[in-house]
């Protein structure tokens, strides 16, 4: 025992380093986006406050552009309303039946585009009905998925993340593709899993497939920038230009799809792949 | 002595806030992402106890992690930086008679000494950060370019801050 203590005190610097190293690794390992600890949920409240102060100080800089964006969004929603025969008192509810998606509007208070893995934070939390795994969209495209919720704030992983994978659909021929991000240019995403027989040309539109029930179906992801004809395992690859400029988003909607839980339970029952 | 302690606390707060609200907002391209908060660890006193050095580095890393949604990543790199610090000080050439609370800076240590000390530690820190961030090897070369660019940039900013605040003799 005395020898052990003597050993520890001789190498105490190394010993303490190893302890901190293990703590850091545990944090790193347990906090990937699938299984995050409660600790981070609590700290969201603190960092959220700081980010709100910062956002409040700087948000007036792009007020004009935000206004334009919201006006456009209003026009689009008004046009949608006119299409419906029945007048719905709340425009955020898309259809009569309450099994359809609801949208919770929120403001981005922190956001990044320059890292390999980017995150954002919004100013609504579980008191506004936001839950983990909900999709986040902007007026003109997908933004990300919620991973942590505290009382008044939530954080999410952006489309610009190494683990982000969106199921997309080519508008003109309904073929399914995968959209991900390679970490270079925040305006360009990767399209993979394009079957070789499927025609895809620059300028074609990629929409969300809605298969995951995270994002609503038929939401714009972007337009094809170019297609690489070099094959990889019988699939082609390409680049898509995102419609959303992730560096500029300020107002978003969180998608609440009541059927998603049910769908997930069904999927876990059915053996997959 | 208390004045020196307050100086260190102030450096912690100012550098953490500057990192989160200034340097993390630098947007040139996907490659640029200077990490200047390590200056806090670089400027801790020479005679600091090993445990205190590691603990403070860990706390600094964790603070940055909370804002960047990367729990553990900056903490791990910062603690490693702190662990390597005494070795690098010996490598670059230790000052013989250090007074209590004396710390590395451009004025006392000399520009060449401080530059070598900073470049080595910042490079090792950035090497860990960027490879942990990607966590796979298929972007090996691109990540290495990122490490080099940001090491140069962080070092440049740190040296500029040094000359701004520590070039004149105070007291």
GROMACS .gro file of C-alpha atoms in nm:
model
  444
    1UNK     CA    1   0.000   0.000   0.000
    2UNK     CA    2   0.277   0.240   0.096
    3UNK     CA    3   0.457   0.149  -0.223
    4UNK     CA    4   0.146   0.223  -0.425
    5UNK     CA    5   0.107   0.564  -0.263
    6UNK     CA    6   0.473   0.638  -0.319
    7UNK     CA    7   0.434   0.539  -0.681
    8UNK     CA    8   0.130   0.763  -0.723
    9UNK     CA    9   0.298   1.063  -0.562
   10UNK     CA   10   0.608   1.008  -0.778
   11UNK     CA   11   0.401   1.008  -1.095
   12UNK     CA   12   0.114   1.222  -0.972
   13UNK     CA   13   0.123   1.456  -1.272
   14UNK     CA   14   0.079   1.164  -1.511
   15UNK     CA   15  -0.175   1.011  -1.275
   16UNK     CA   16  -0.395   1.324  -1.268
   17UNK     CA   17  -0.357   1.364  -1.643
   18UNK     CA   18  -0.489   1.013  -1.697
   19UNK     CA   19  -0.787   1.085  -1.471
   20UNK     CA   20  -0.877   1.399  -1.669
   21UNK     CA   21  -0.818   1.213  -1.993
   22UNK     CA   22  -1.064   0.942  -1.891
   23UNK     CA   23  -1.323   1.203  -1.788
   24UNK     CA   24  -1.286   1.382  -2.123
   25UNK     CA   25  -1.309   1.059  -2.320
   26UNK     CA   26  -1.620   0.959  -2.128
   27UNK     CA   27  -1.779   1.294  -2.208
   28UNK     CA   28  -1.676   1.268  -2.570
   29UNK     CA   29  -1.799   0.913  -2.602
   30UNK     CA   30  -2.130   0.955  -2.422
   31UNK     CA   31  -2.220   1.276  -2.592
   32UNK     CA   32  -2.230   1.188  -2.954
   33UNK     CA   33  -2.561   1.281  -3.096
   34UNK     CA   34  -2.735   0.952  -3.030
   35UNK     CA   35  -2.687   0.931  -2.658
   36UNK     CA   36  -2.629   1.261  -2.484
   37UNK     CA   37  -2.618   1.300  -2.112
   38UNK     CA   38  -2.860   1.505  -1.908
   39UNK     CA   39  -2.576   1.734  -1.798
   40UNK     CA   40  -2.563   1.900  -2.135
   41UNK     CA   41  -2.938   1.953  -2.130
   42UNK     CA   42  -2.900   2.155  -1.812
   43UNK     CA   43  -2.606   2.359  -1.936
   44UNK     CA   44  -2.812   2.447  -2.242
   45UNK     CA   45  -3.004   2.680  -2.014
   46UNK     CA   46  -2.685   2.867  -1.922
   47UNK     CA   47  -2.518   2.884  -2.263
   48UNK     CA   48  -2.858   2.963  -2.413
   49UNK     CA   49  -2.882   3.277  -2.202
   50UNK     CA   50  -2.537   3.396  -2.315
   51UNK     CA   51  -2.622   3.323  -2.677
   52UNK     CA   52  -2.950   3.515  -2.647
   53UNK     CA   53  -2.766   3.823  -2.518
   54UNK     CA   54  -2.524   3.802  -2.808
   55UNK     CA   55  -2.802   3.743  -3.061
   56UNK     CA   56  -3.001   4.037  -2.921
   57UNK     CA   57  -2.697   4.260  -2.959
   58UNK     CA   58  -2.619   4.158  -3.315
   59UNK     CA   59  -2.957   4.069  -3.466
   60UNK     CA   60  -3.041   4.424  -3.574
   61UNK     CA   61  -2.765   4.402  -3.833
   62UNK     CA   62  -2.967   4.180  -4.062
   63UNK     CA   63  -3.318   4.295  -3.968
   64UNK     CA   64  -3.392   4.406  -4.322
   65UNK     CA   65  -3.305   4.071  -4.473
   66UNK     CA   66  -3.496   3.881  -4.201
   67UNK     CA   67  -3.800   4.098  -4.274
   68UNK     CA   68  -3.781   4.023  -4.644
   69UNK     CA   69  -3.753   3.655  -4.570
   70UNK     CA   70  -4.051   3.656  -4.335
   71UNK     CA   71  -4.259   3.859  -4.581
   72UNK     CA   72  -4.186   3.601  -4.851
   73UNK     CA   73  -4.272   3.322  -4.612
   74UNK     CA   74  -4.600   3.500  -4.527
   75UNK     CA   75  -4.687   3.531  -4.892
   76UNK     CA   76  -4.621   3.163  -4.946
   77UNK     CA   77  -4.836   3.062  -4.649
   78UNK     CA   78  -5.115   3.296  -4.758
   79UNK     CA   79  -5.113   3.135  -5.099
   80UNK     CA   80  -5.139   2.794  -4.934
   81UNK     CA   81  -5.436   2.914  -4.728
   82UNK     CA   82  -5.621   3.031  -5.036
   83UNK     CA   83  -5.593   2.685  -5.185
   84UNK     CA   84  -5.795   2.535  -4.903
   85UNK     CA   85  -6.173   2.554  -4.917
   86UNK     CA   86  -6.217   2.559  -4.544
   87UNK     CA   87  -6.073   2.853  -4.357
   88UNK     CA   88  -5.841   2.736  -4.083
   89UNK     CA   89  -5.812   2.983  -3.795
   90UNK     CA   90  -5.446   2.900  -3.727
   91UNK     CA   91  -5.226   2.890  -4.033
   92UNK     CA   92  -4.962   2.682  -3.856
   93UNK     CA   93  -5.189   2.375  -3.862
   94UNK     CA   94  -5.163   2.234  -4.209
   95UNK     CA   95  -5.467   2.008  -4.226
   96UNK     CA   96  -5.788   1.946  -4.031
   97UNK     CA   97  -5.688   1.615  -3.880
   98UNK     CA   98  -5.460   1.650  -3.578
   99UNK     CA   99  -5.241   1.360  -3.691
  100UNK     CA  100  -5.066   1.592  -3.933
  101UNK     CA  101  -4.759   1.803  -3.872
  102UNK     CA  102  -4.760   2.111  -3.657
  103UNK     CA  103  -4.502   2.384  -3.679
  104UNK     CA  104  -4.349   2.573  -3.389
  105UNK     CA  105  -4.176   2.891  -3.492
  106UNK     CA  106  -3.843   2.975  -3.328
  107UNK     CA  107  -3.545   3.202  -3.362
  108UNK     CA  108  -3.188   3.082  -3.411
  109UNK     CA  109  -2.970   3.218  -3.129
  110UNK     CA  110  -2.645   3.045  -3.215
  111UNK     CA  111  -2.533   2.879  -3.532
  112UNK     CA  112  -2.214   2.782  -3.711
  113UNK     CA  113  -2.108   2.673  -4.058
  114UNK     CA  114  -1.730   2.664  -4.040
  115UNK     CA  115  -1.668   2.342  -3.846
  116UNK     CA  116  -1.675   1.983  -3.962
  117UNK     CA  117  -1.969   1.930  -3.727
  118UNK     CA  118  -2.203   2.224  -3.692
  119UNK     CA  119  -2.473   2.285  -3.435
  120UNK     CA  120  -2.740   2.546  -3.382
  121UNK     CA  121  -2.946   2.662  -3.087
  122UNK     CA  122  -3.302   2.800  -3.083
  123UNK     CA  123  -3.492   3.005  -2.829
  124UNK     CA  124  -3.774   2.755  -2.763
  125UNK     CA  125  -3.759   2.459  -2.527
  126UNK     CA  126  -3.986   2.192  -2.383
  127UNK     CA  127  -4.227   2.453  -2.246
  128UNK     CA  128  -4.309   2.526  -2.612
  129UNK     CA  129  -4.355   2.157  -2.690
  130UNK     CA  130  -4.019   2.088  -2.848
  131UNK     CA  131  -3.886   1.735  -2.812
  132UNK     CA  132  -3.569   1.551  -2.907
  133UNK     CA  133  -3.542   1.427  -3.269
  134UNK     CA  134  -3.786   1.682  -3.413
  135UNK     CA  135  -3.692   1.827  -3.750
  136UNK     CA  136  -3.611   2.193  -3.798
  137UNK     CA  137  -3.687   2.369  -4.126
  138UNK     CA  138  -3.659   2.719  -4.264
  139UNK     CA  139  -3.911   2.871  -4.503
  140UNK     CA  140  -3.715   2.738  -4.799
  141UNK     CA  141  -3.548   2.418  -4.685
  142UNK     CA  142  -3.419   2.181  -4.419
  143UNK     CA  143  -3.204   2.305  -4.130
  144UNK     CA  144  -3.140   2.016  -3.890
  145UNK     CA  145  -3.261   1.791  -3.609
  146UNK     CA  146  -3.315   1.873  -3.238
  147UNK     CA  147  -3.085   1.678  -3.006
  148UNK     CA  148  -3.113   1.854  -2.671
  149UNK     CA  149  -3.400   2.034  -2.506
  150UNK     CA  150  -3.398   2.245  -2.190
  151UNK     CA  151  -3.676   2.459  -2.045
  152UNK     CA  152  -3.649   2.756  -2.283
  153UNK     CA  153  -3.379   2.649  -2.531
  154UNK     CA  154  -3.300   2.360  -2.762
  155UNK     CA  155  -2.993   2.269  -2.958
  156UNK     CA  156  -2.969   2.065  -3.270
  157UNK     CA  157  -2.730   1.926  -3.523
  158UNK     CA  158  -2.724   2.113  -3.847
  159UNK     CA  159  -2.743   1.954  -4.191
  160UNK     CA  160  -2.374   2.051  -4.194
  161UNK     CA  161  -2.264   1.765  -3.967
  162UNK     CA  162  -2.076   1.445  -4.036
  163UNK     CA  163  -2.364   1.234  -3.902
  164UNK     CA  164  -2.636   1.418  -4.089
  165UNK     CA  165  -2.804   1.216  -4.361
  166UNK     CA  166  -3.126   1.333  -4.526
  167UNK     CA  167  -3.343   1.110  -4.734
  168UNK     CA  168  -3.416   1.303  -5.054
  169UNK     CA  169  -3.621   1.253  -5.366
  170UNK     CA  170  -3.548   1.373  -5.719
  171UNK     CA  171  -3.847   1.584  -5.811
  172UNK     CA  172  -3.874   1.489  -6.178
  173UNK     CA  173  -3.861   1.110  -6.141
  174UNK     CA  174  -3.929   1.040  -5.772
  175UNK     CA  175  -3.605   0.844  -5.725
  176UNK     CA  176  -3.472   0.830  -5.369
  177UNK     CA  177  -3.121   0.961  -5.294
  178UNK     CA  178  -2.918   1.039  -4.984
  179UNK     CA  179  -2.797   1.389  -4.907
  180UNK     CA  180  -2.502   1.441  -4.669
  181UNK     CA  181  -2.222   1.694  -4.618
  182UNK     CA  182  -1.848   1.647  -4.677
  183UNK     CA  183  -1.725   1.938  -4.466
  184UNK     CA  184  -1.576   2.161  -4.735
  185UNK     CA  185  -1.822   2.417  -4.868
  186UNK     CA  186  -2.127   2.497  -4.656
  187UNK     CA  187  -2.333   2.579  -4.964
  188UNK     CA  188  -2.279   2.238  -5.130
  189UNK     CA  189  -2.399   1.898  -5.011
  190UNK     CA  190  -2.319   1.548  -5.135
  191UNK     CA  191  -2.578   1.339  -5.317
  192UNK     CA  192  -2.507   0.968  -5.296
  193UNK     CA  193  -2.687   0.648  -5.386
  194UNK     CA  194  -2.802   0.767  -5.727
  195UNK     CA  195  -2.868   0.447  -5.927
  196UNK     CA  196  -2.673   0.456  -6.255
  197UNK     CA  197  -2.983   0.428  -6.476
  198UNK     CA  198  -3.144   0.734  -6.320
  199UNK     CA  199  -3.099   1.053  -6.516
  200UNK     CA  200  -2.991   1.347  -6.306
  201UNK     CA  201  -2.877   1.675  -6.456
  202UNK     CA  202  -2.744   2.000  -6.312
  203UNK     CA  203  -3.036   2.218  -6.212
  204UNK     CA  204  -3.267   1.933  -6.114
  205UNK     CA  205  -3.454   1.979  -5.788
  206UNK     CA  206  -3.402   1.756  -5.482
  207UNK     CA  207  -3.688   1.745  -5.232
  208UNK     CA  208  -3.722   1.574  -4.893
  209UNK     CA  209  -3.875   1.228  -4.921
  210UNK     CA  210  -4.060   1.252  -4.591
  211UNK     CA  211  -3.980   0.885  -4.525
  212UNK     CA  212  -3.826   0.951  -4.185
  213UNK     CA  213  -4.124   1.164  -4.071
  214UNK     CA  214  -3.869   1.411  -3.933
  215UNK     CA  215  -3.910   1.658  -4.217
  216UNK     CA  216  -4.234   1.717  -4.407
  217UNK     CA  217  -4.250   1.560  -4.749
  218UNK     CA  218  -4.169   1.766  -5.058
  219UNK     CA  219  -3.963   2.035  -4.887
  220UNK     CA  220  -3.686   2.176  -5.101
  221UNK     CA  221  -3.331   2.060  -5.017
  222UNK     CA  222  -3.152   2.215  -5.313
  223UNK     CA  223  -3.070   2.201  -5.680
  224UNK     CA  224  -2.815   1.970  -5.839
  225UNK     CA  225  -2.483   2.144  -5.901
  226UNK     CA  226  -2.314   1.865  -6.095
  227UNK     CA  227  -2.318   1.488  -6.125
  228UNK     CA  228  -2.002   1.281  -6.116
  229UNK     CA  229  -2.043   0.995  -6.362
  230UNK     CA  230  -1.766   0.795  -6.202
  231UNK     CA  231  -1.935   0.495  -6.047
  232UNK     CA  232  -1.891   0.363  -5.699
  233UNK     CA  233  -2.061   0.029  -5.626
  234UNK     CA  234  -2.313   0.081  -5.905
  235UNK     CA  235  -2.412   0.423  -5.775
  236UNK     CA  236  -2.338   0.770  -5.902
  237UNK     CA  237  -2.246   1.067  -5.686
  238UNK     CA  238  -2.314   1.436  -5.718
  239UNK     CA  239  -2.328   1.773  -5.550
  240UNK     CA  240  -2.636   1.967  -5.447
  241UNK     CA  241  -2.653   2.340  -5.381
  242UNK     CA  242  -2.860   2.393  -5.065
  243UNK     CA  243  -3.148   2.639  -5.100
  244UNK     CA  244  -3.092   2.749  -4.742
  245UNK     CA  245  -2.791   2.969  -4.680
  246UNK     CA  246  -2.696   2.822  -4.341
  247UNK     CA  247  -2.488   3.122  -4.260
  248UNK     CA  248  -2.793   3.349  -4.275
  249UNK     CA  249  -3.082   3.160  -4.117
  250UNK     CA  250  -3.255   3.345  -3.836
  251UNK     CA  251  -3.617   3.226  -3.818
  252UNK     CA  252  -3.703   2.856  -3.834
  253UNK     CA  253  -3.991   2.615  -3.773
  254UNK     CA  254  -3.970   2.302  -3.563
  255UNK     CA  255  -4.174   2.020  -3.711
  256UNK     CA  256  -4.390   1.822  -3.472
  257UNK     CA  257  -4.518   1.509  -3.641
  258UNK     CA  258  -4.745   1.313  -3.405
  259UNK     CA  259  -4.721   0.996  -3.612
  260UNK     CA  260  -4.343   0.972  -3.595
  261UNK     CA  261  -4.332   0.790  -3.260
  262UNK     CA  262  -4.576   0.534  -3.388
  263UNK     CA  263  -4.373   0.485  -3.703
  264UNK     CA  264  -4.050   0.443  -3.506
  265UNK     CA  265  -4.206   0.175  -3.286
  266UNK     CA  266  -4.323  -0.010  -3.595
  267UNK     CA  267  -3.977   0.013  -3.751
  268UNK     CA  268  -3.805  -0.130  -3.444
  269UNK     CA  269  -4.047  -0.423  -3.456
  270UNK     CA  270  -3.977  -0.503  -3.819
  271UNK     CA  271  -3.628  -0.641  -3.871
  272UNK     CA  272  -3.448  -0.381  -4.078
  273UNK     CA  273  -3.207  -0.469  -4.360
  274UNK     CA  274  -0.001   3.770  -0.505
  275UNK     CA  275  -0.376   3.832  -0.508
  276UNK     CA  276  -0.331   4.067  -0.797
  277UNK     CA  277  -0.168   3.790  -1.001
  278UNK     CA  278  -0.450   3.552  -0.911
  279UNK     CA  279  -0.711   3.802  -1.025
  280UNK     CA  280  -0.510   3.852  -1.345
  281UNK     CA  281  -0.536   3.481  -1.418
  282UNK     CA  282  -0.909   3.470  -1.345
  283UNK     CA  283  -0.965   3.771  -1.569
  284UNK     CA  284  -0.767   3.603  -1.847
  285UNK     CA  285  -0.984   3.293  -1.813
  286UNK     CA  286  -1.308   3.490  -1.845
  287UNK     CA  287  -1.192   3.728  -2.118
  288UNK     CA  288  -1.035   3.457  -2.335
  289UNK     CA  289  -1.333   3.222  -2.298
  290UNK     CA  290  -1.577   3.497  -2.397
  291UNK     CA  291  -1.353   3.619  -2.681
  292UNK     CA  292  -1.324   3.263  -2.812
  293UNK     CA  293  -1.699   3.200  -2.804
  294UNK     CA  294  -1.822   3.535  -2.931
  295UNK     CA  295  -1.540   3.663  -3.151
  296UNK     CA  296  -1.304   3.393  -3.276
  297UNK     CA  297  -1.576   3.130  -3.324
  298UNK     CA  298  -1.767   3.377  -3.540
  299UNK     CA  299  -1.479   3.431  -3.781
  300UNK     CA  300  -1.614   3.322  -4.115
  301UNK     CA  301  -1.377   3.307  -4.405
  302UNK     CA  302  -1.420   2.953  -4.523
  303UNK     CA  303  -1.462   2.605  -4.379
  304UNK     CA  304  -1.093   2.601  -4.300
  305UNK     CA  305  -1.052   2.897  -4.072
  306UNK     CA  306  -1.121   2.848  -3.704
  307UNK     CA  307  -0.856   3.000  -3.474
  308UNK     CA  308  -0.847   2.881  -3.113
  309UNK     CA  309  -0.697   3.155  -2.902
  310UNK     CA  310  -0.831   3.042  -2.564
  311UNK     CA  311  -0.524   2.815  -2.522
  312UNK     CA  312  -0.333   3.135  -2.440
  313UNK     CA  313  -0.483   3.107  -2.091
  314UNK     CA  314  -0.309   2.772  -2.036
  315UNK     CA  315   0.012   2.898  -2.199
  316UNK     CA  316   0.026   3.193  -1.959
  317UNK     CA  317  -0.030   3.011  -1.630
  318UNK     CA  318   0.264   3.062  -1.389
  319UNK     CA  319   0.576   2.844  -1.423
  320UNK     CA  320   0.554   2.729  -1.063
  321UNK     CA  321   0.191   2.618  -1.076
  322UNK     CA  322   0.119   2.278  -0.915
  323UNK     CA  323   0.068   1.995  -1.165
  324UNK     CA  324  -0.282   1.923  -1.046
  325UNK     CA  325  -0.389   2.288  -1.065
  326UNK     CA  326  -0.248   2.319  -1.417
  327UNK     CA  327  -0.445   2.017  -1.538
  328UNK     CA  328  -0.763   2.117  -1.356
  329UNK     CA  329  -0.762   2.473  -1.493
  330UNK     CA  330  -0.693   2.348  -1.847
  331UNK     CA  331  -0.977   2.100  -1.811
  332UNK     CA  332  -1.218   2.370  -1.690
  333UNK     CA  333  -1.119   2.601  -1.975
  334UNK     CA  334  -1.170   2.326  -2.233
  335UNK     CA  335  -1.502   2.230  -2.082
  336UNK     CA  336  -1.626   2.591  -2.088
  337UNK     CA  337  -1.549   2.615  -2.459
  338UNK     CA  338  -1.707   2.271  -2.515
  339UNK     CA  339  -2.037   2.378  -2.362
  340UNK     CA  340  -2.070   2.664  -2.607
  341UNK     CA  341  -1.958   2.463  -2.907
  342UNK     CA  342  -2.173   2.155  -2.835
  343UNK     CA  343  -1.867   1.930  -2.832
  344UNK     CA  344  -1.850   1.791  -2.477
  345UNK     CA  345  -1.506   1.649  -2.404
  346UNK     CA  346  -1.330   1.752  -2.724
  347UNK     CA  347  -1.171   2.080  -2.616
  348UNK     CA  348  -1.135   1.948  -2.259
  349UNK     CA  349  -0.934   1.653  -2.386
  350UNK     CA  350  -0.708   1.863  -2.609
  351UNK     CA  351  -0.658   2.129  -2.339
  352UNK     CA  352  -0.568   1.877  -2.068
  353UNK     CA  353  -0.320   1.716  -2.308
  354UNK     CA  354  -0.176   2.059  -2.382
  355UNK     CA  355  -0.134   2.119  -2.008
  356UNK     CA  356   0.027   1.778  -1.965
  357UNK     CA  357   0.280   1.850  -2.240
  358UNK     CA  358   0.350   2.206  -2.122
  359UNK     CA  359   0.628   2.131  -1.866
  360UNK     CA  360   0.805   1.910  -2.120
  361UNK     CA  361   0.790   2.177  -2.389
  362UNK     CA  362   0.915   2.441  -2.144
  363UNK     CA  363   1.215   2.213  -2.073
  364UNK     CA  364   1.262   2.151  -2.446
  365UNK     CA  365   1.258   2.518  -2.541
  366UNK     CA  366   1.486   2.601  -2.251
  367UNK     CA  367   1.372   2.657  -1.897
  368UNK     CA  368   1.443   2.985  -1.727
  369UNK     CA  369   1.669   2.912  -1.433
  370UNK     CA  370   1.557   3.145  -1.157
  371UNK     CA  371   1.181   3.182  -1.181
  372UNK     CA  372   1.011   3.398  -0.923
  373UNK     CA  373   0.680   3.288  -0.777
  374UNK     CA  374   0.388   3.369  -1.007
  375UNK     CA  375   0.616   3.447  -1.299
  376UNK     CA  376   0.453   3.333  -1.623
  377UNK     CA  377   0.555   3.295  -1.990
  378UNK     CA  378   0.501   3.608  -2.196
  379UNK     CA  379   0.676   3.802  -2.469
  380UNK     CA  380   0.818   4.071  -2.241
  381UNK     CA  381   0.991   3.844  -1.988
  382UNK     CA  382   1.063   3.538  -2.199
  383UNK     CA  383   1.173   3.697  -2.525
  384UNK     CA  384   0.998   3.680  -2.860
  385UNK     CA  385   1.186   3.378  -3.000
  386UNK     CA  386   1.136   3.171  -2.685
  387UNK     CA  387   0.766   3.254  -2.664
  388UNK     CA  388   0.708   3.194  -3.035
  389UNK     CA  389   0.869   2.848  -3.026
  390UNK     CA  390   0.681   2.759  -2.708
  391UNK     CA  391   0.348   2.873  -2.858
  392UNK     CA  392   0.392   2.712  -3.200
  393UNK     CA  393   0.476   2.369  -3.057
  394UNK     CA  394   0.191   2.358  -2.806
  395UNK     CA  395  -0.070   2.516  -3.033
  396UNK     CA  396   0.020   2.271  -3.312
  397UNK     CA  397  -0.020   1.969  -3.081
  398UNK     CA  398  -0.348   2.107  -2.945
  399UNK     CA  399  -0.491   2.175  -3.292
  400UNK     CA  400  -0.375   1.834  -3.414
  401UNK     CA  401  -0.590   1.670  -3.145
  402UNK     CA  402  -0.888   1.902  -3.193
  403UNK     CA  403  -0.924   1.866  -3.568
  404UNK     CA  404  -0.871   1.489  -3.578
  405UNK     CA  405  -1.114   1.439  -3.291
  406UNK     CA  406  -1.365   1.657  -3.475
  407UNK     CA  407  -1.348   1.449  -3.793
  408UNK     CA  408  -1.291   1.118  -3.615
  409UNK     CA  409  -1.210   0.922  -3.927
  410UNK     CA  410  -0.911   0.894  -4.151
  411UNK     CA  411  -1.061   0.938  -4.497
  412UNK     CA  412  -1.030   1.316  -4.469
  413UNK     CA  413  -0.670   1.285  -4.345
  414UNK     CA  414  -0.497   1.531  -4.576
  415UNK     CA  415  -0.768   1.795  -4.568
  416UNK     CA  416  -0.770   1.783  -4.190
  417UNK     CA  417  -0.392   1.821  -4.179
  418UNK     CA  418  -0.413   2.133  -4.397
  419UNK     CA  419  -0.672   2.265  -4.151
  420UNK     CA  420  -0.434   2.197  -3.861
  421UNK     CA  421  -0.149   2.384  -4.033
  422UNK     CA  422  -0.357   2.685  -4.137
  423UNK     CA  423  -0.514   2.724  -3.796
  424UNK     CA  424  -0.188   2.671  -3.607
  425UNK     CA  425  -0.041   2.959  -3.806
  426UNK     CA  426  -0.348   3.174  -3.750
  427UNK     CA  427  -0.386   3.104  -3.377
  428UNK     CA  428  -0.014   3.167  -3.323
  429UNK     CA  429  -0.034   3.493  -3.517
  430UNK     CA  430  -0.329   3.615  -3.308
  431UNK     CA  431  -0.162   3.507  -2.983
  432UNK     CA  432   0.159   3.692  -3.076
  433UNK     CA  433  -0.041   4.000  -3.170
  434UNK     CA  434  -0.222   3.992  -2.836
  435UNK     CA  435   0.114   3.951  -2.661
  436UNK     CA  436   0.261   4.257  -2.828
  437UNK     CA  437  -0.058   4.452  -2.763
  438UNK     CA  438  -0.069   4.384  -2.389
  439UNK     CA  439   0.277   4.276  -2.273
  440UNK     CA  440   0.531   4.461  -2.482
  441UNK     CA  441   0.579   4.749  -2.239
  442UNK     CA  442   0.719   4.715  -1.890
  443UNK     CA  443   0.442   4.767  -1.638
  444UNK     CA  444   0.458   4.826  -1.263
   0.00000   0.00000   0.00000
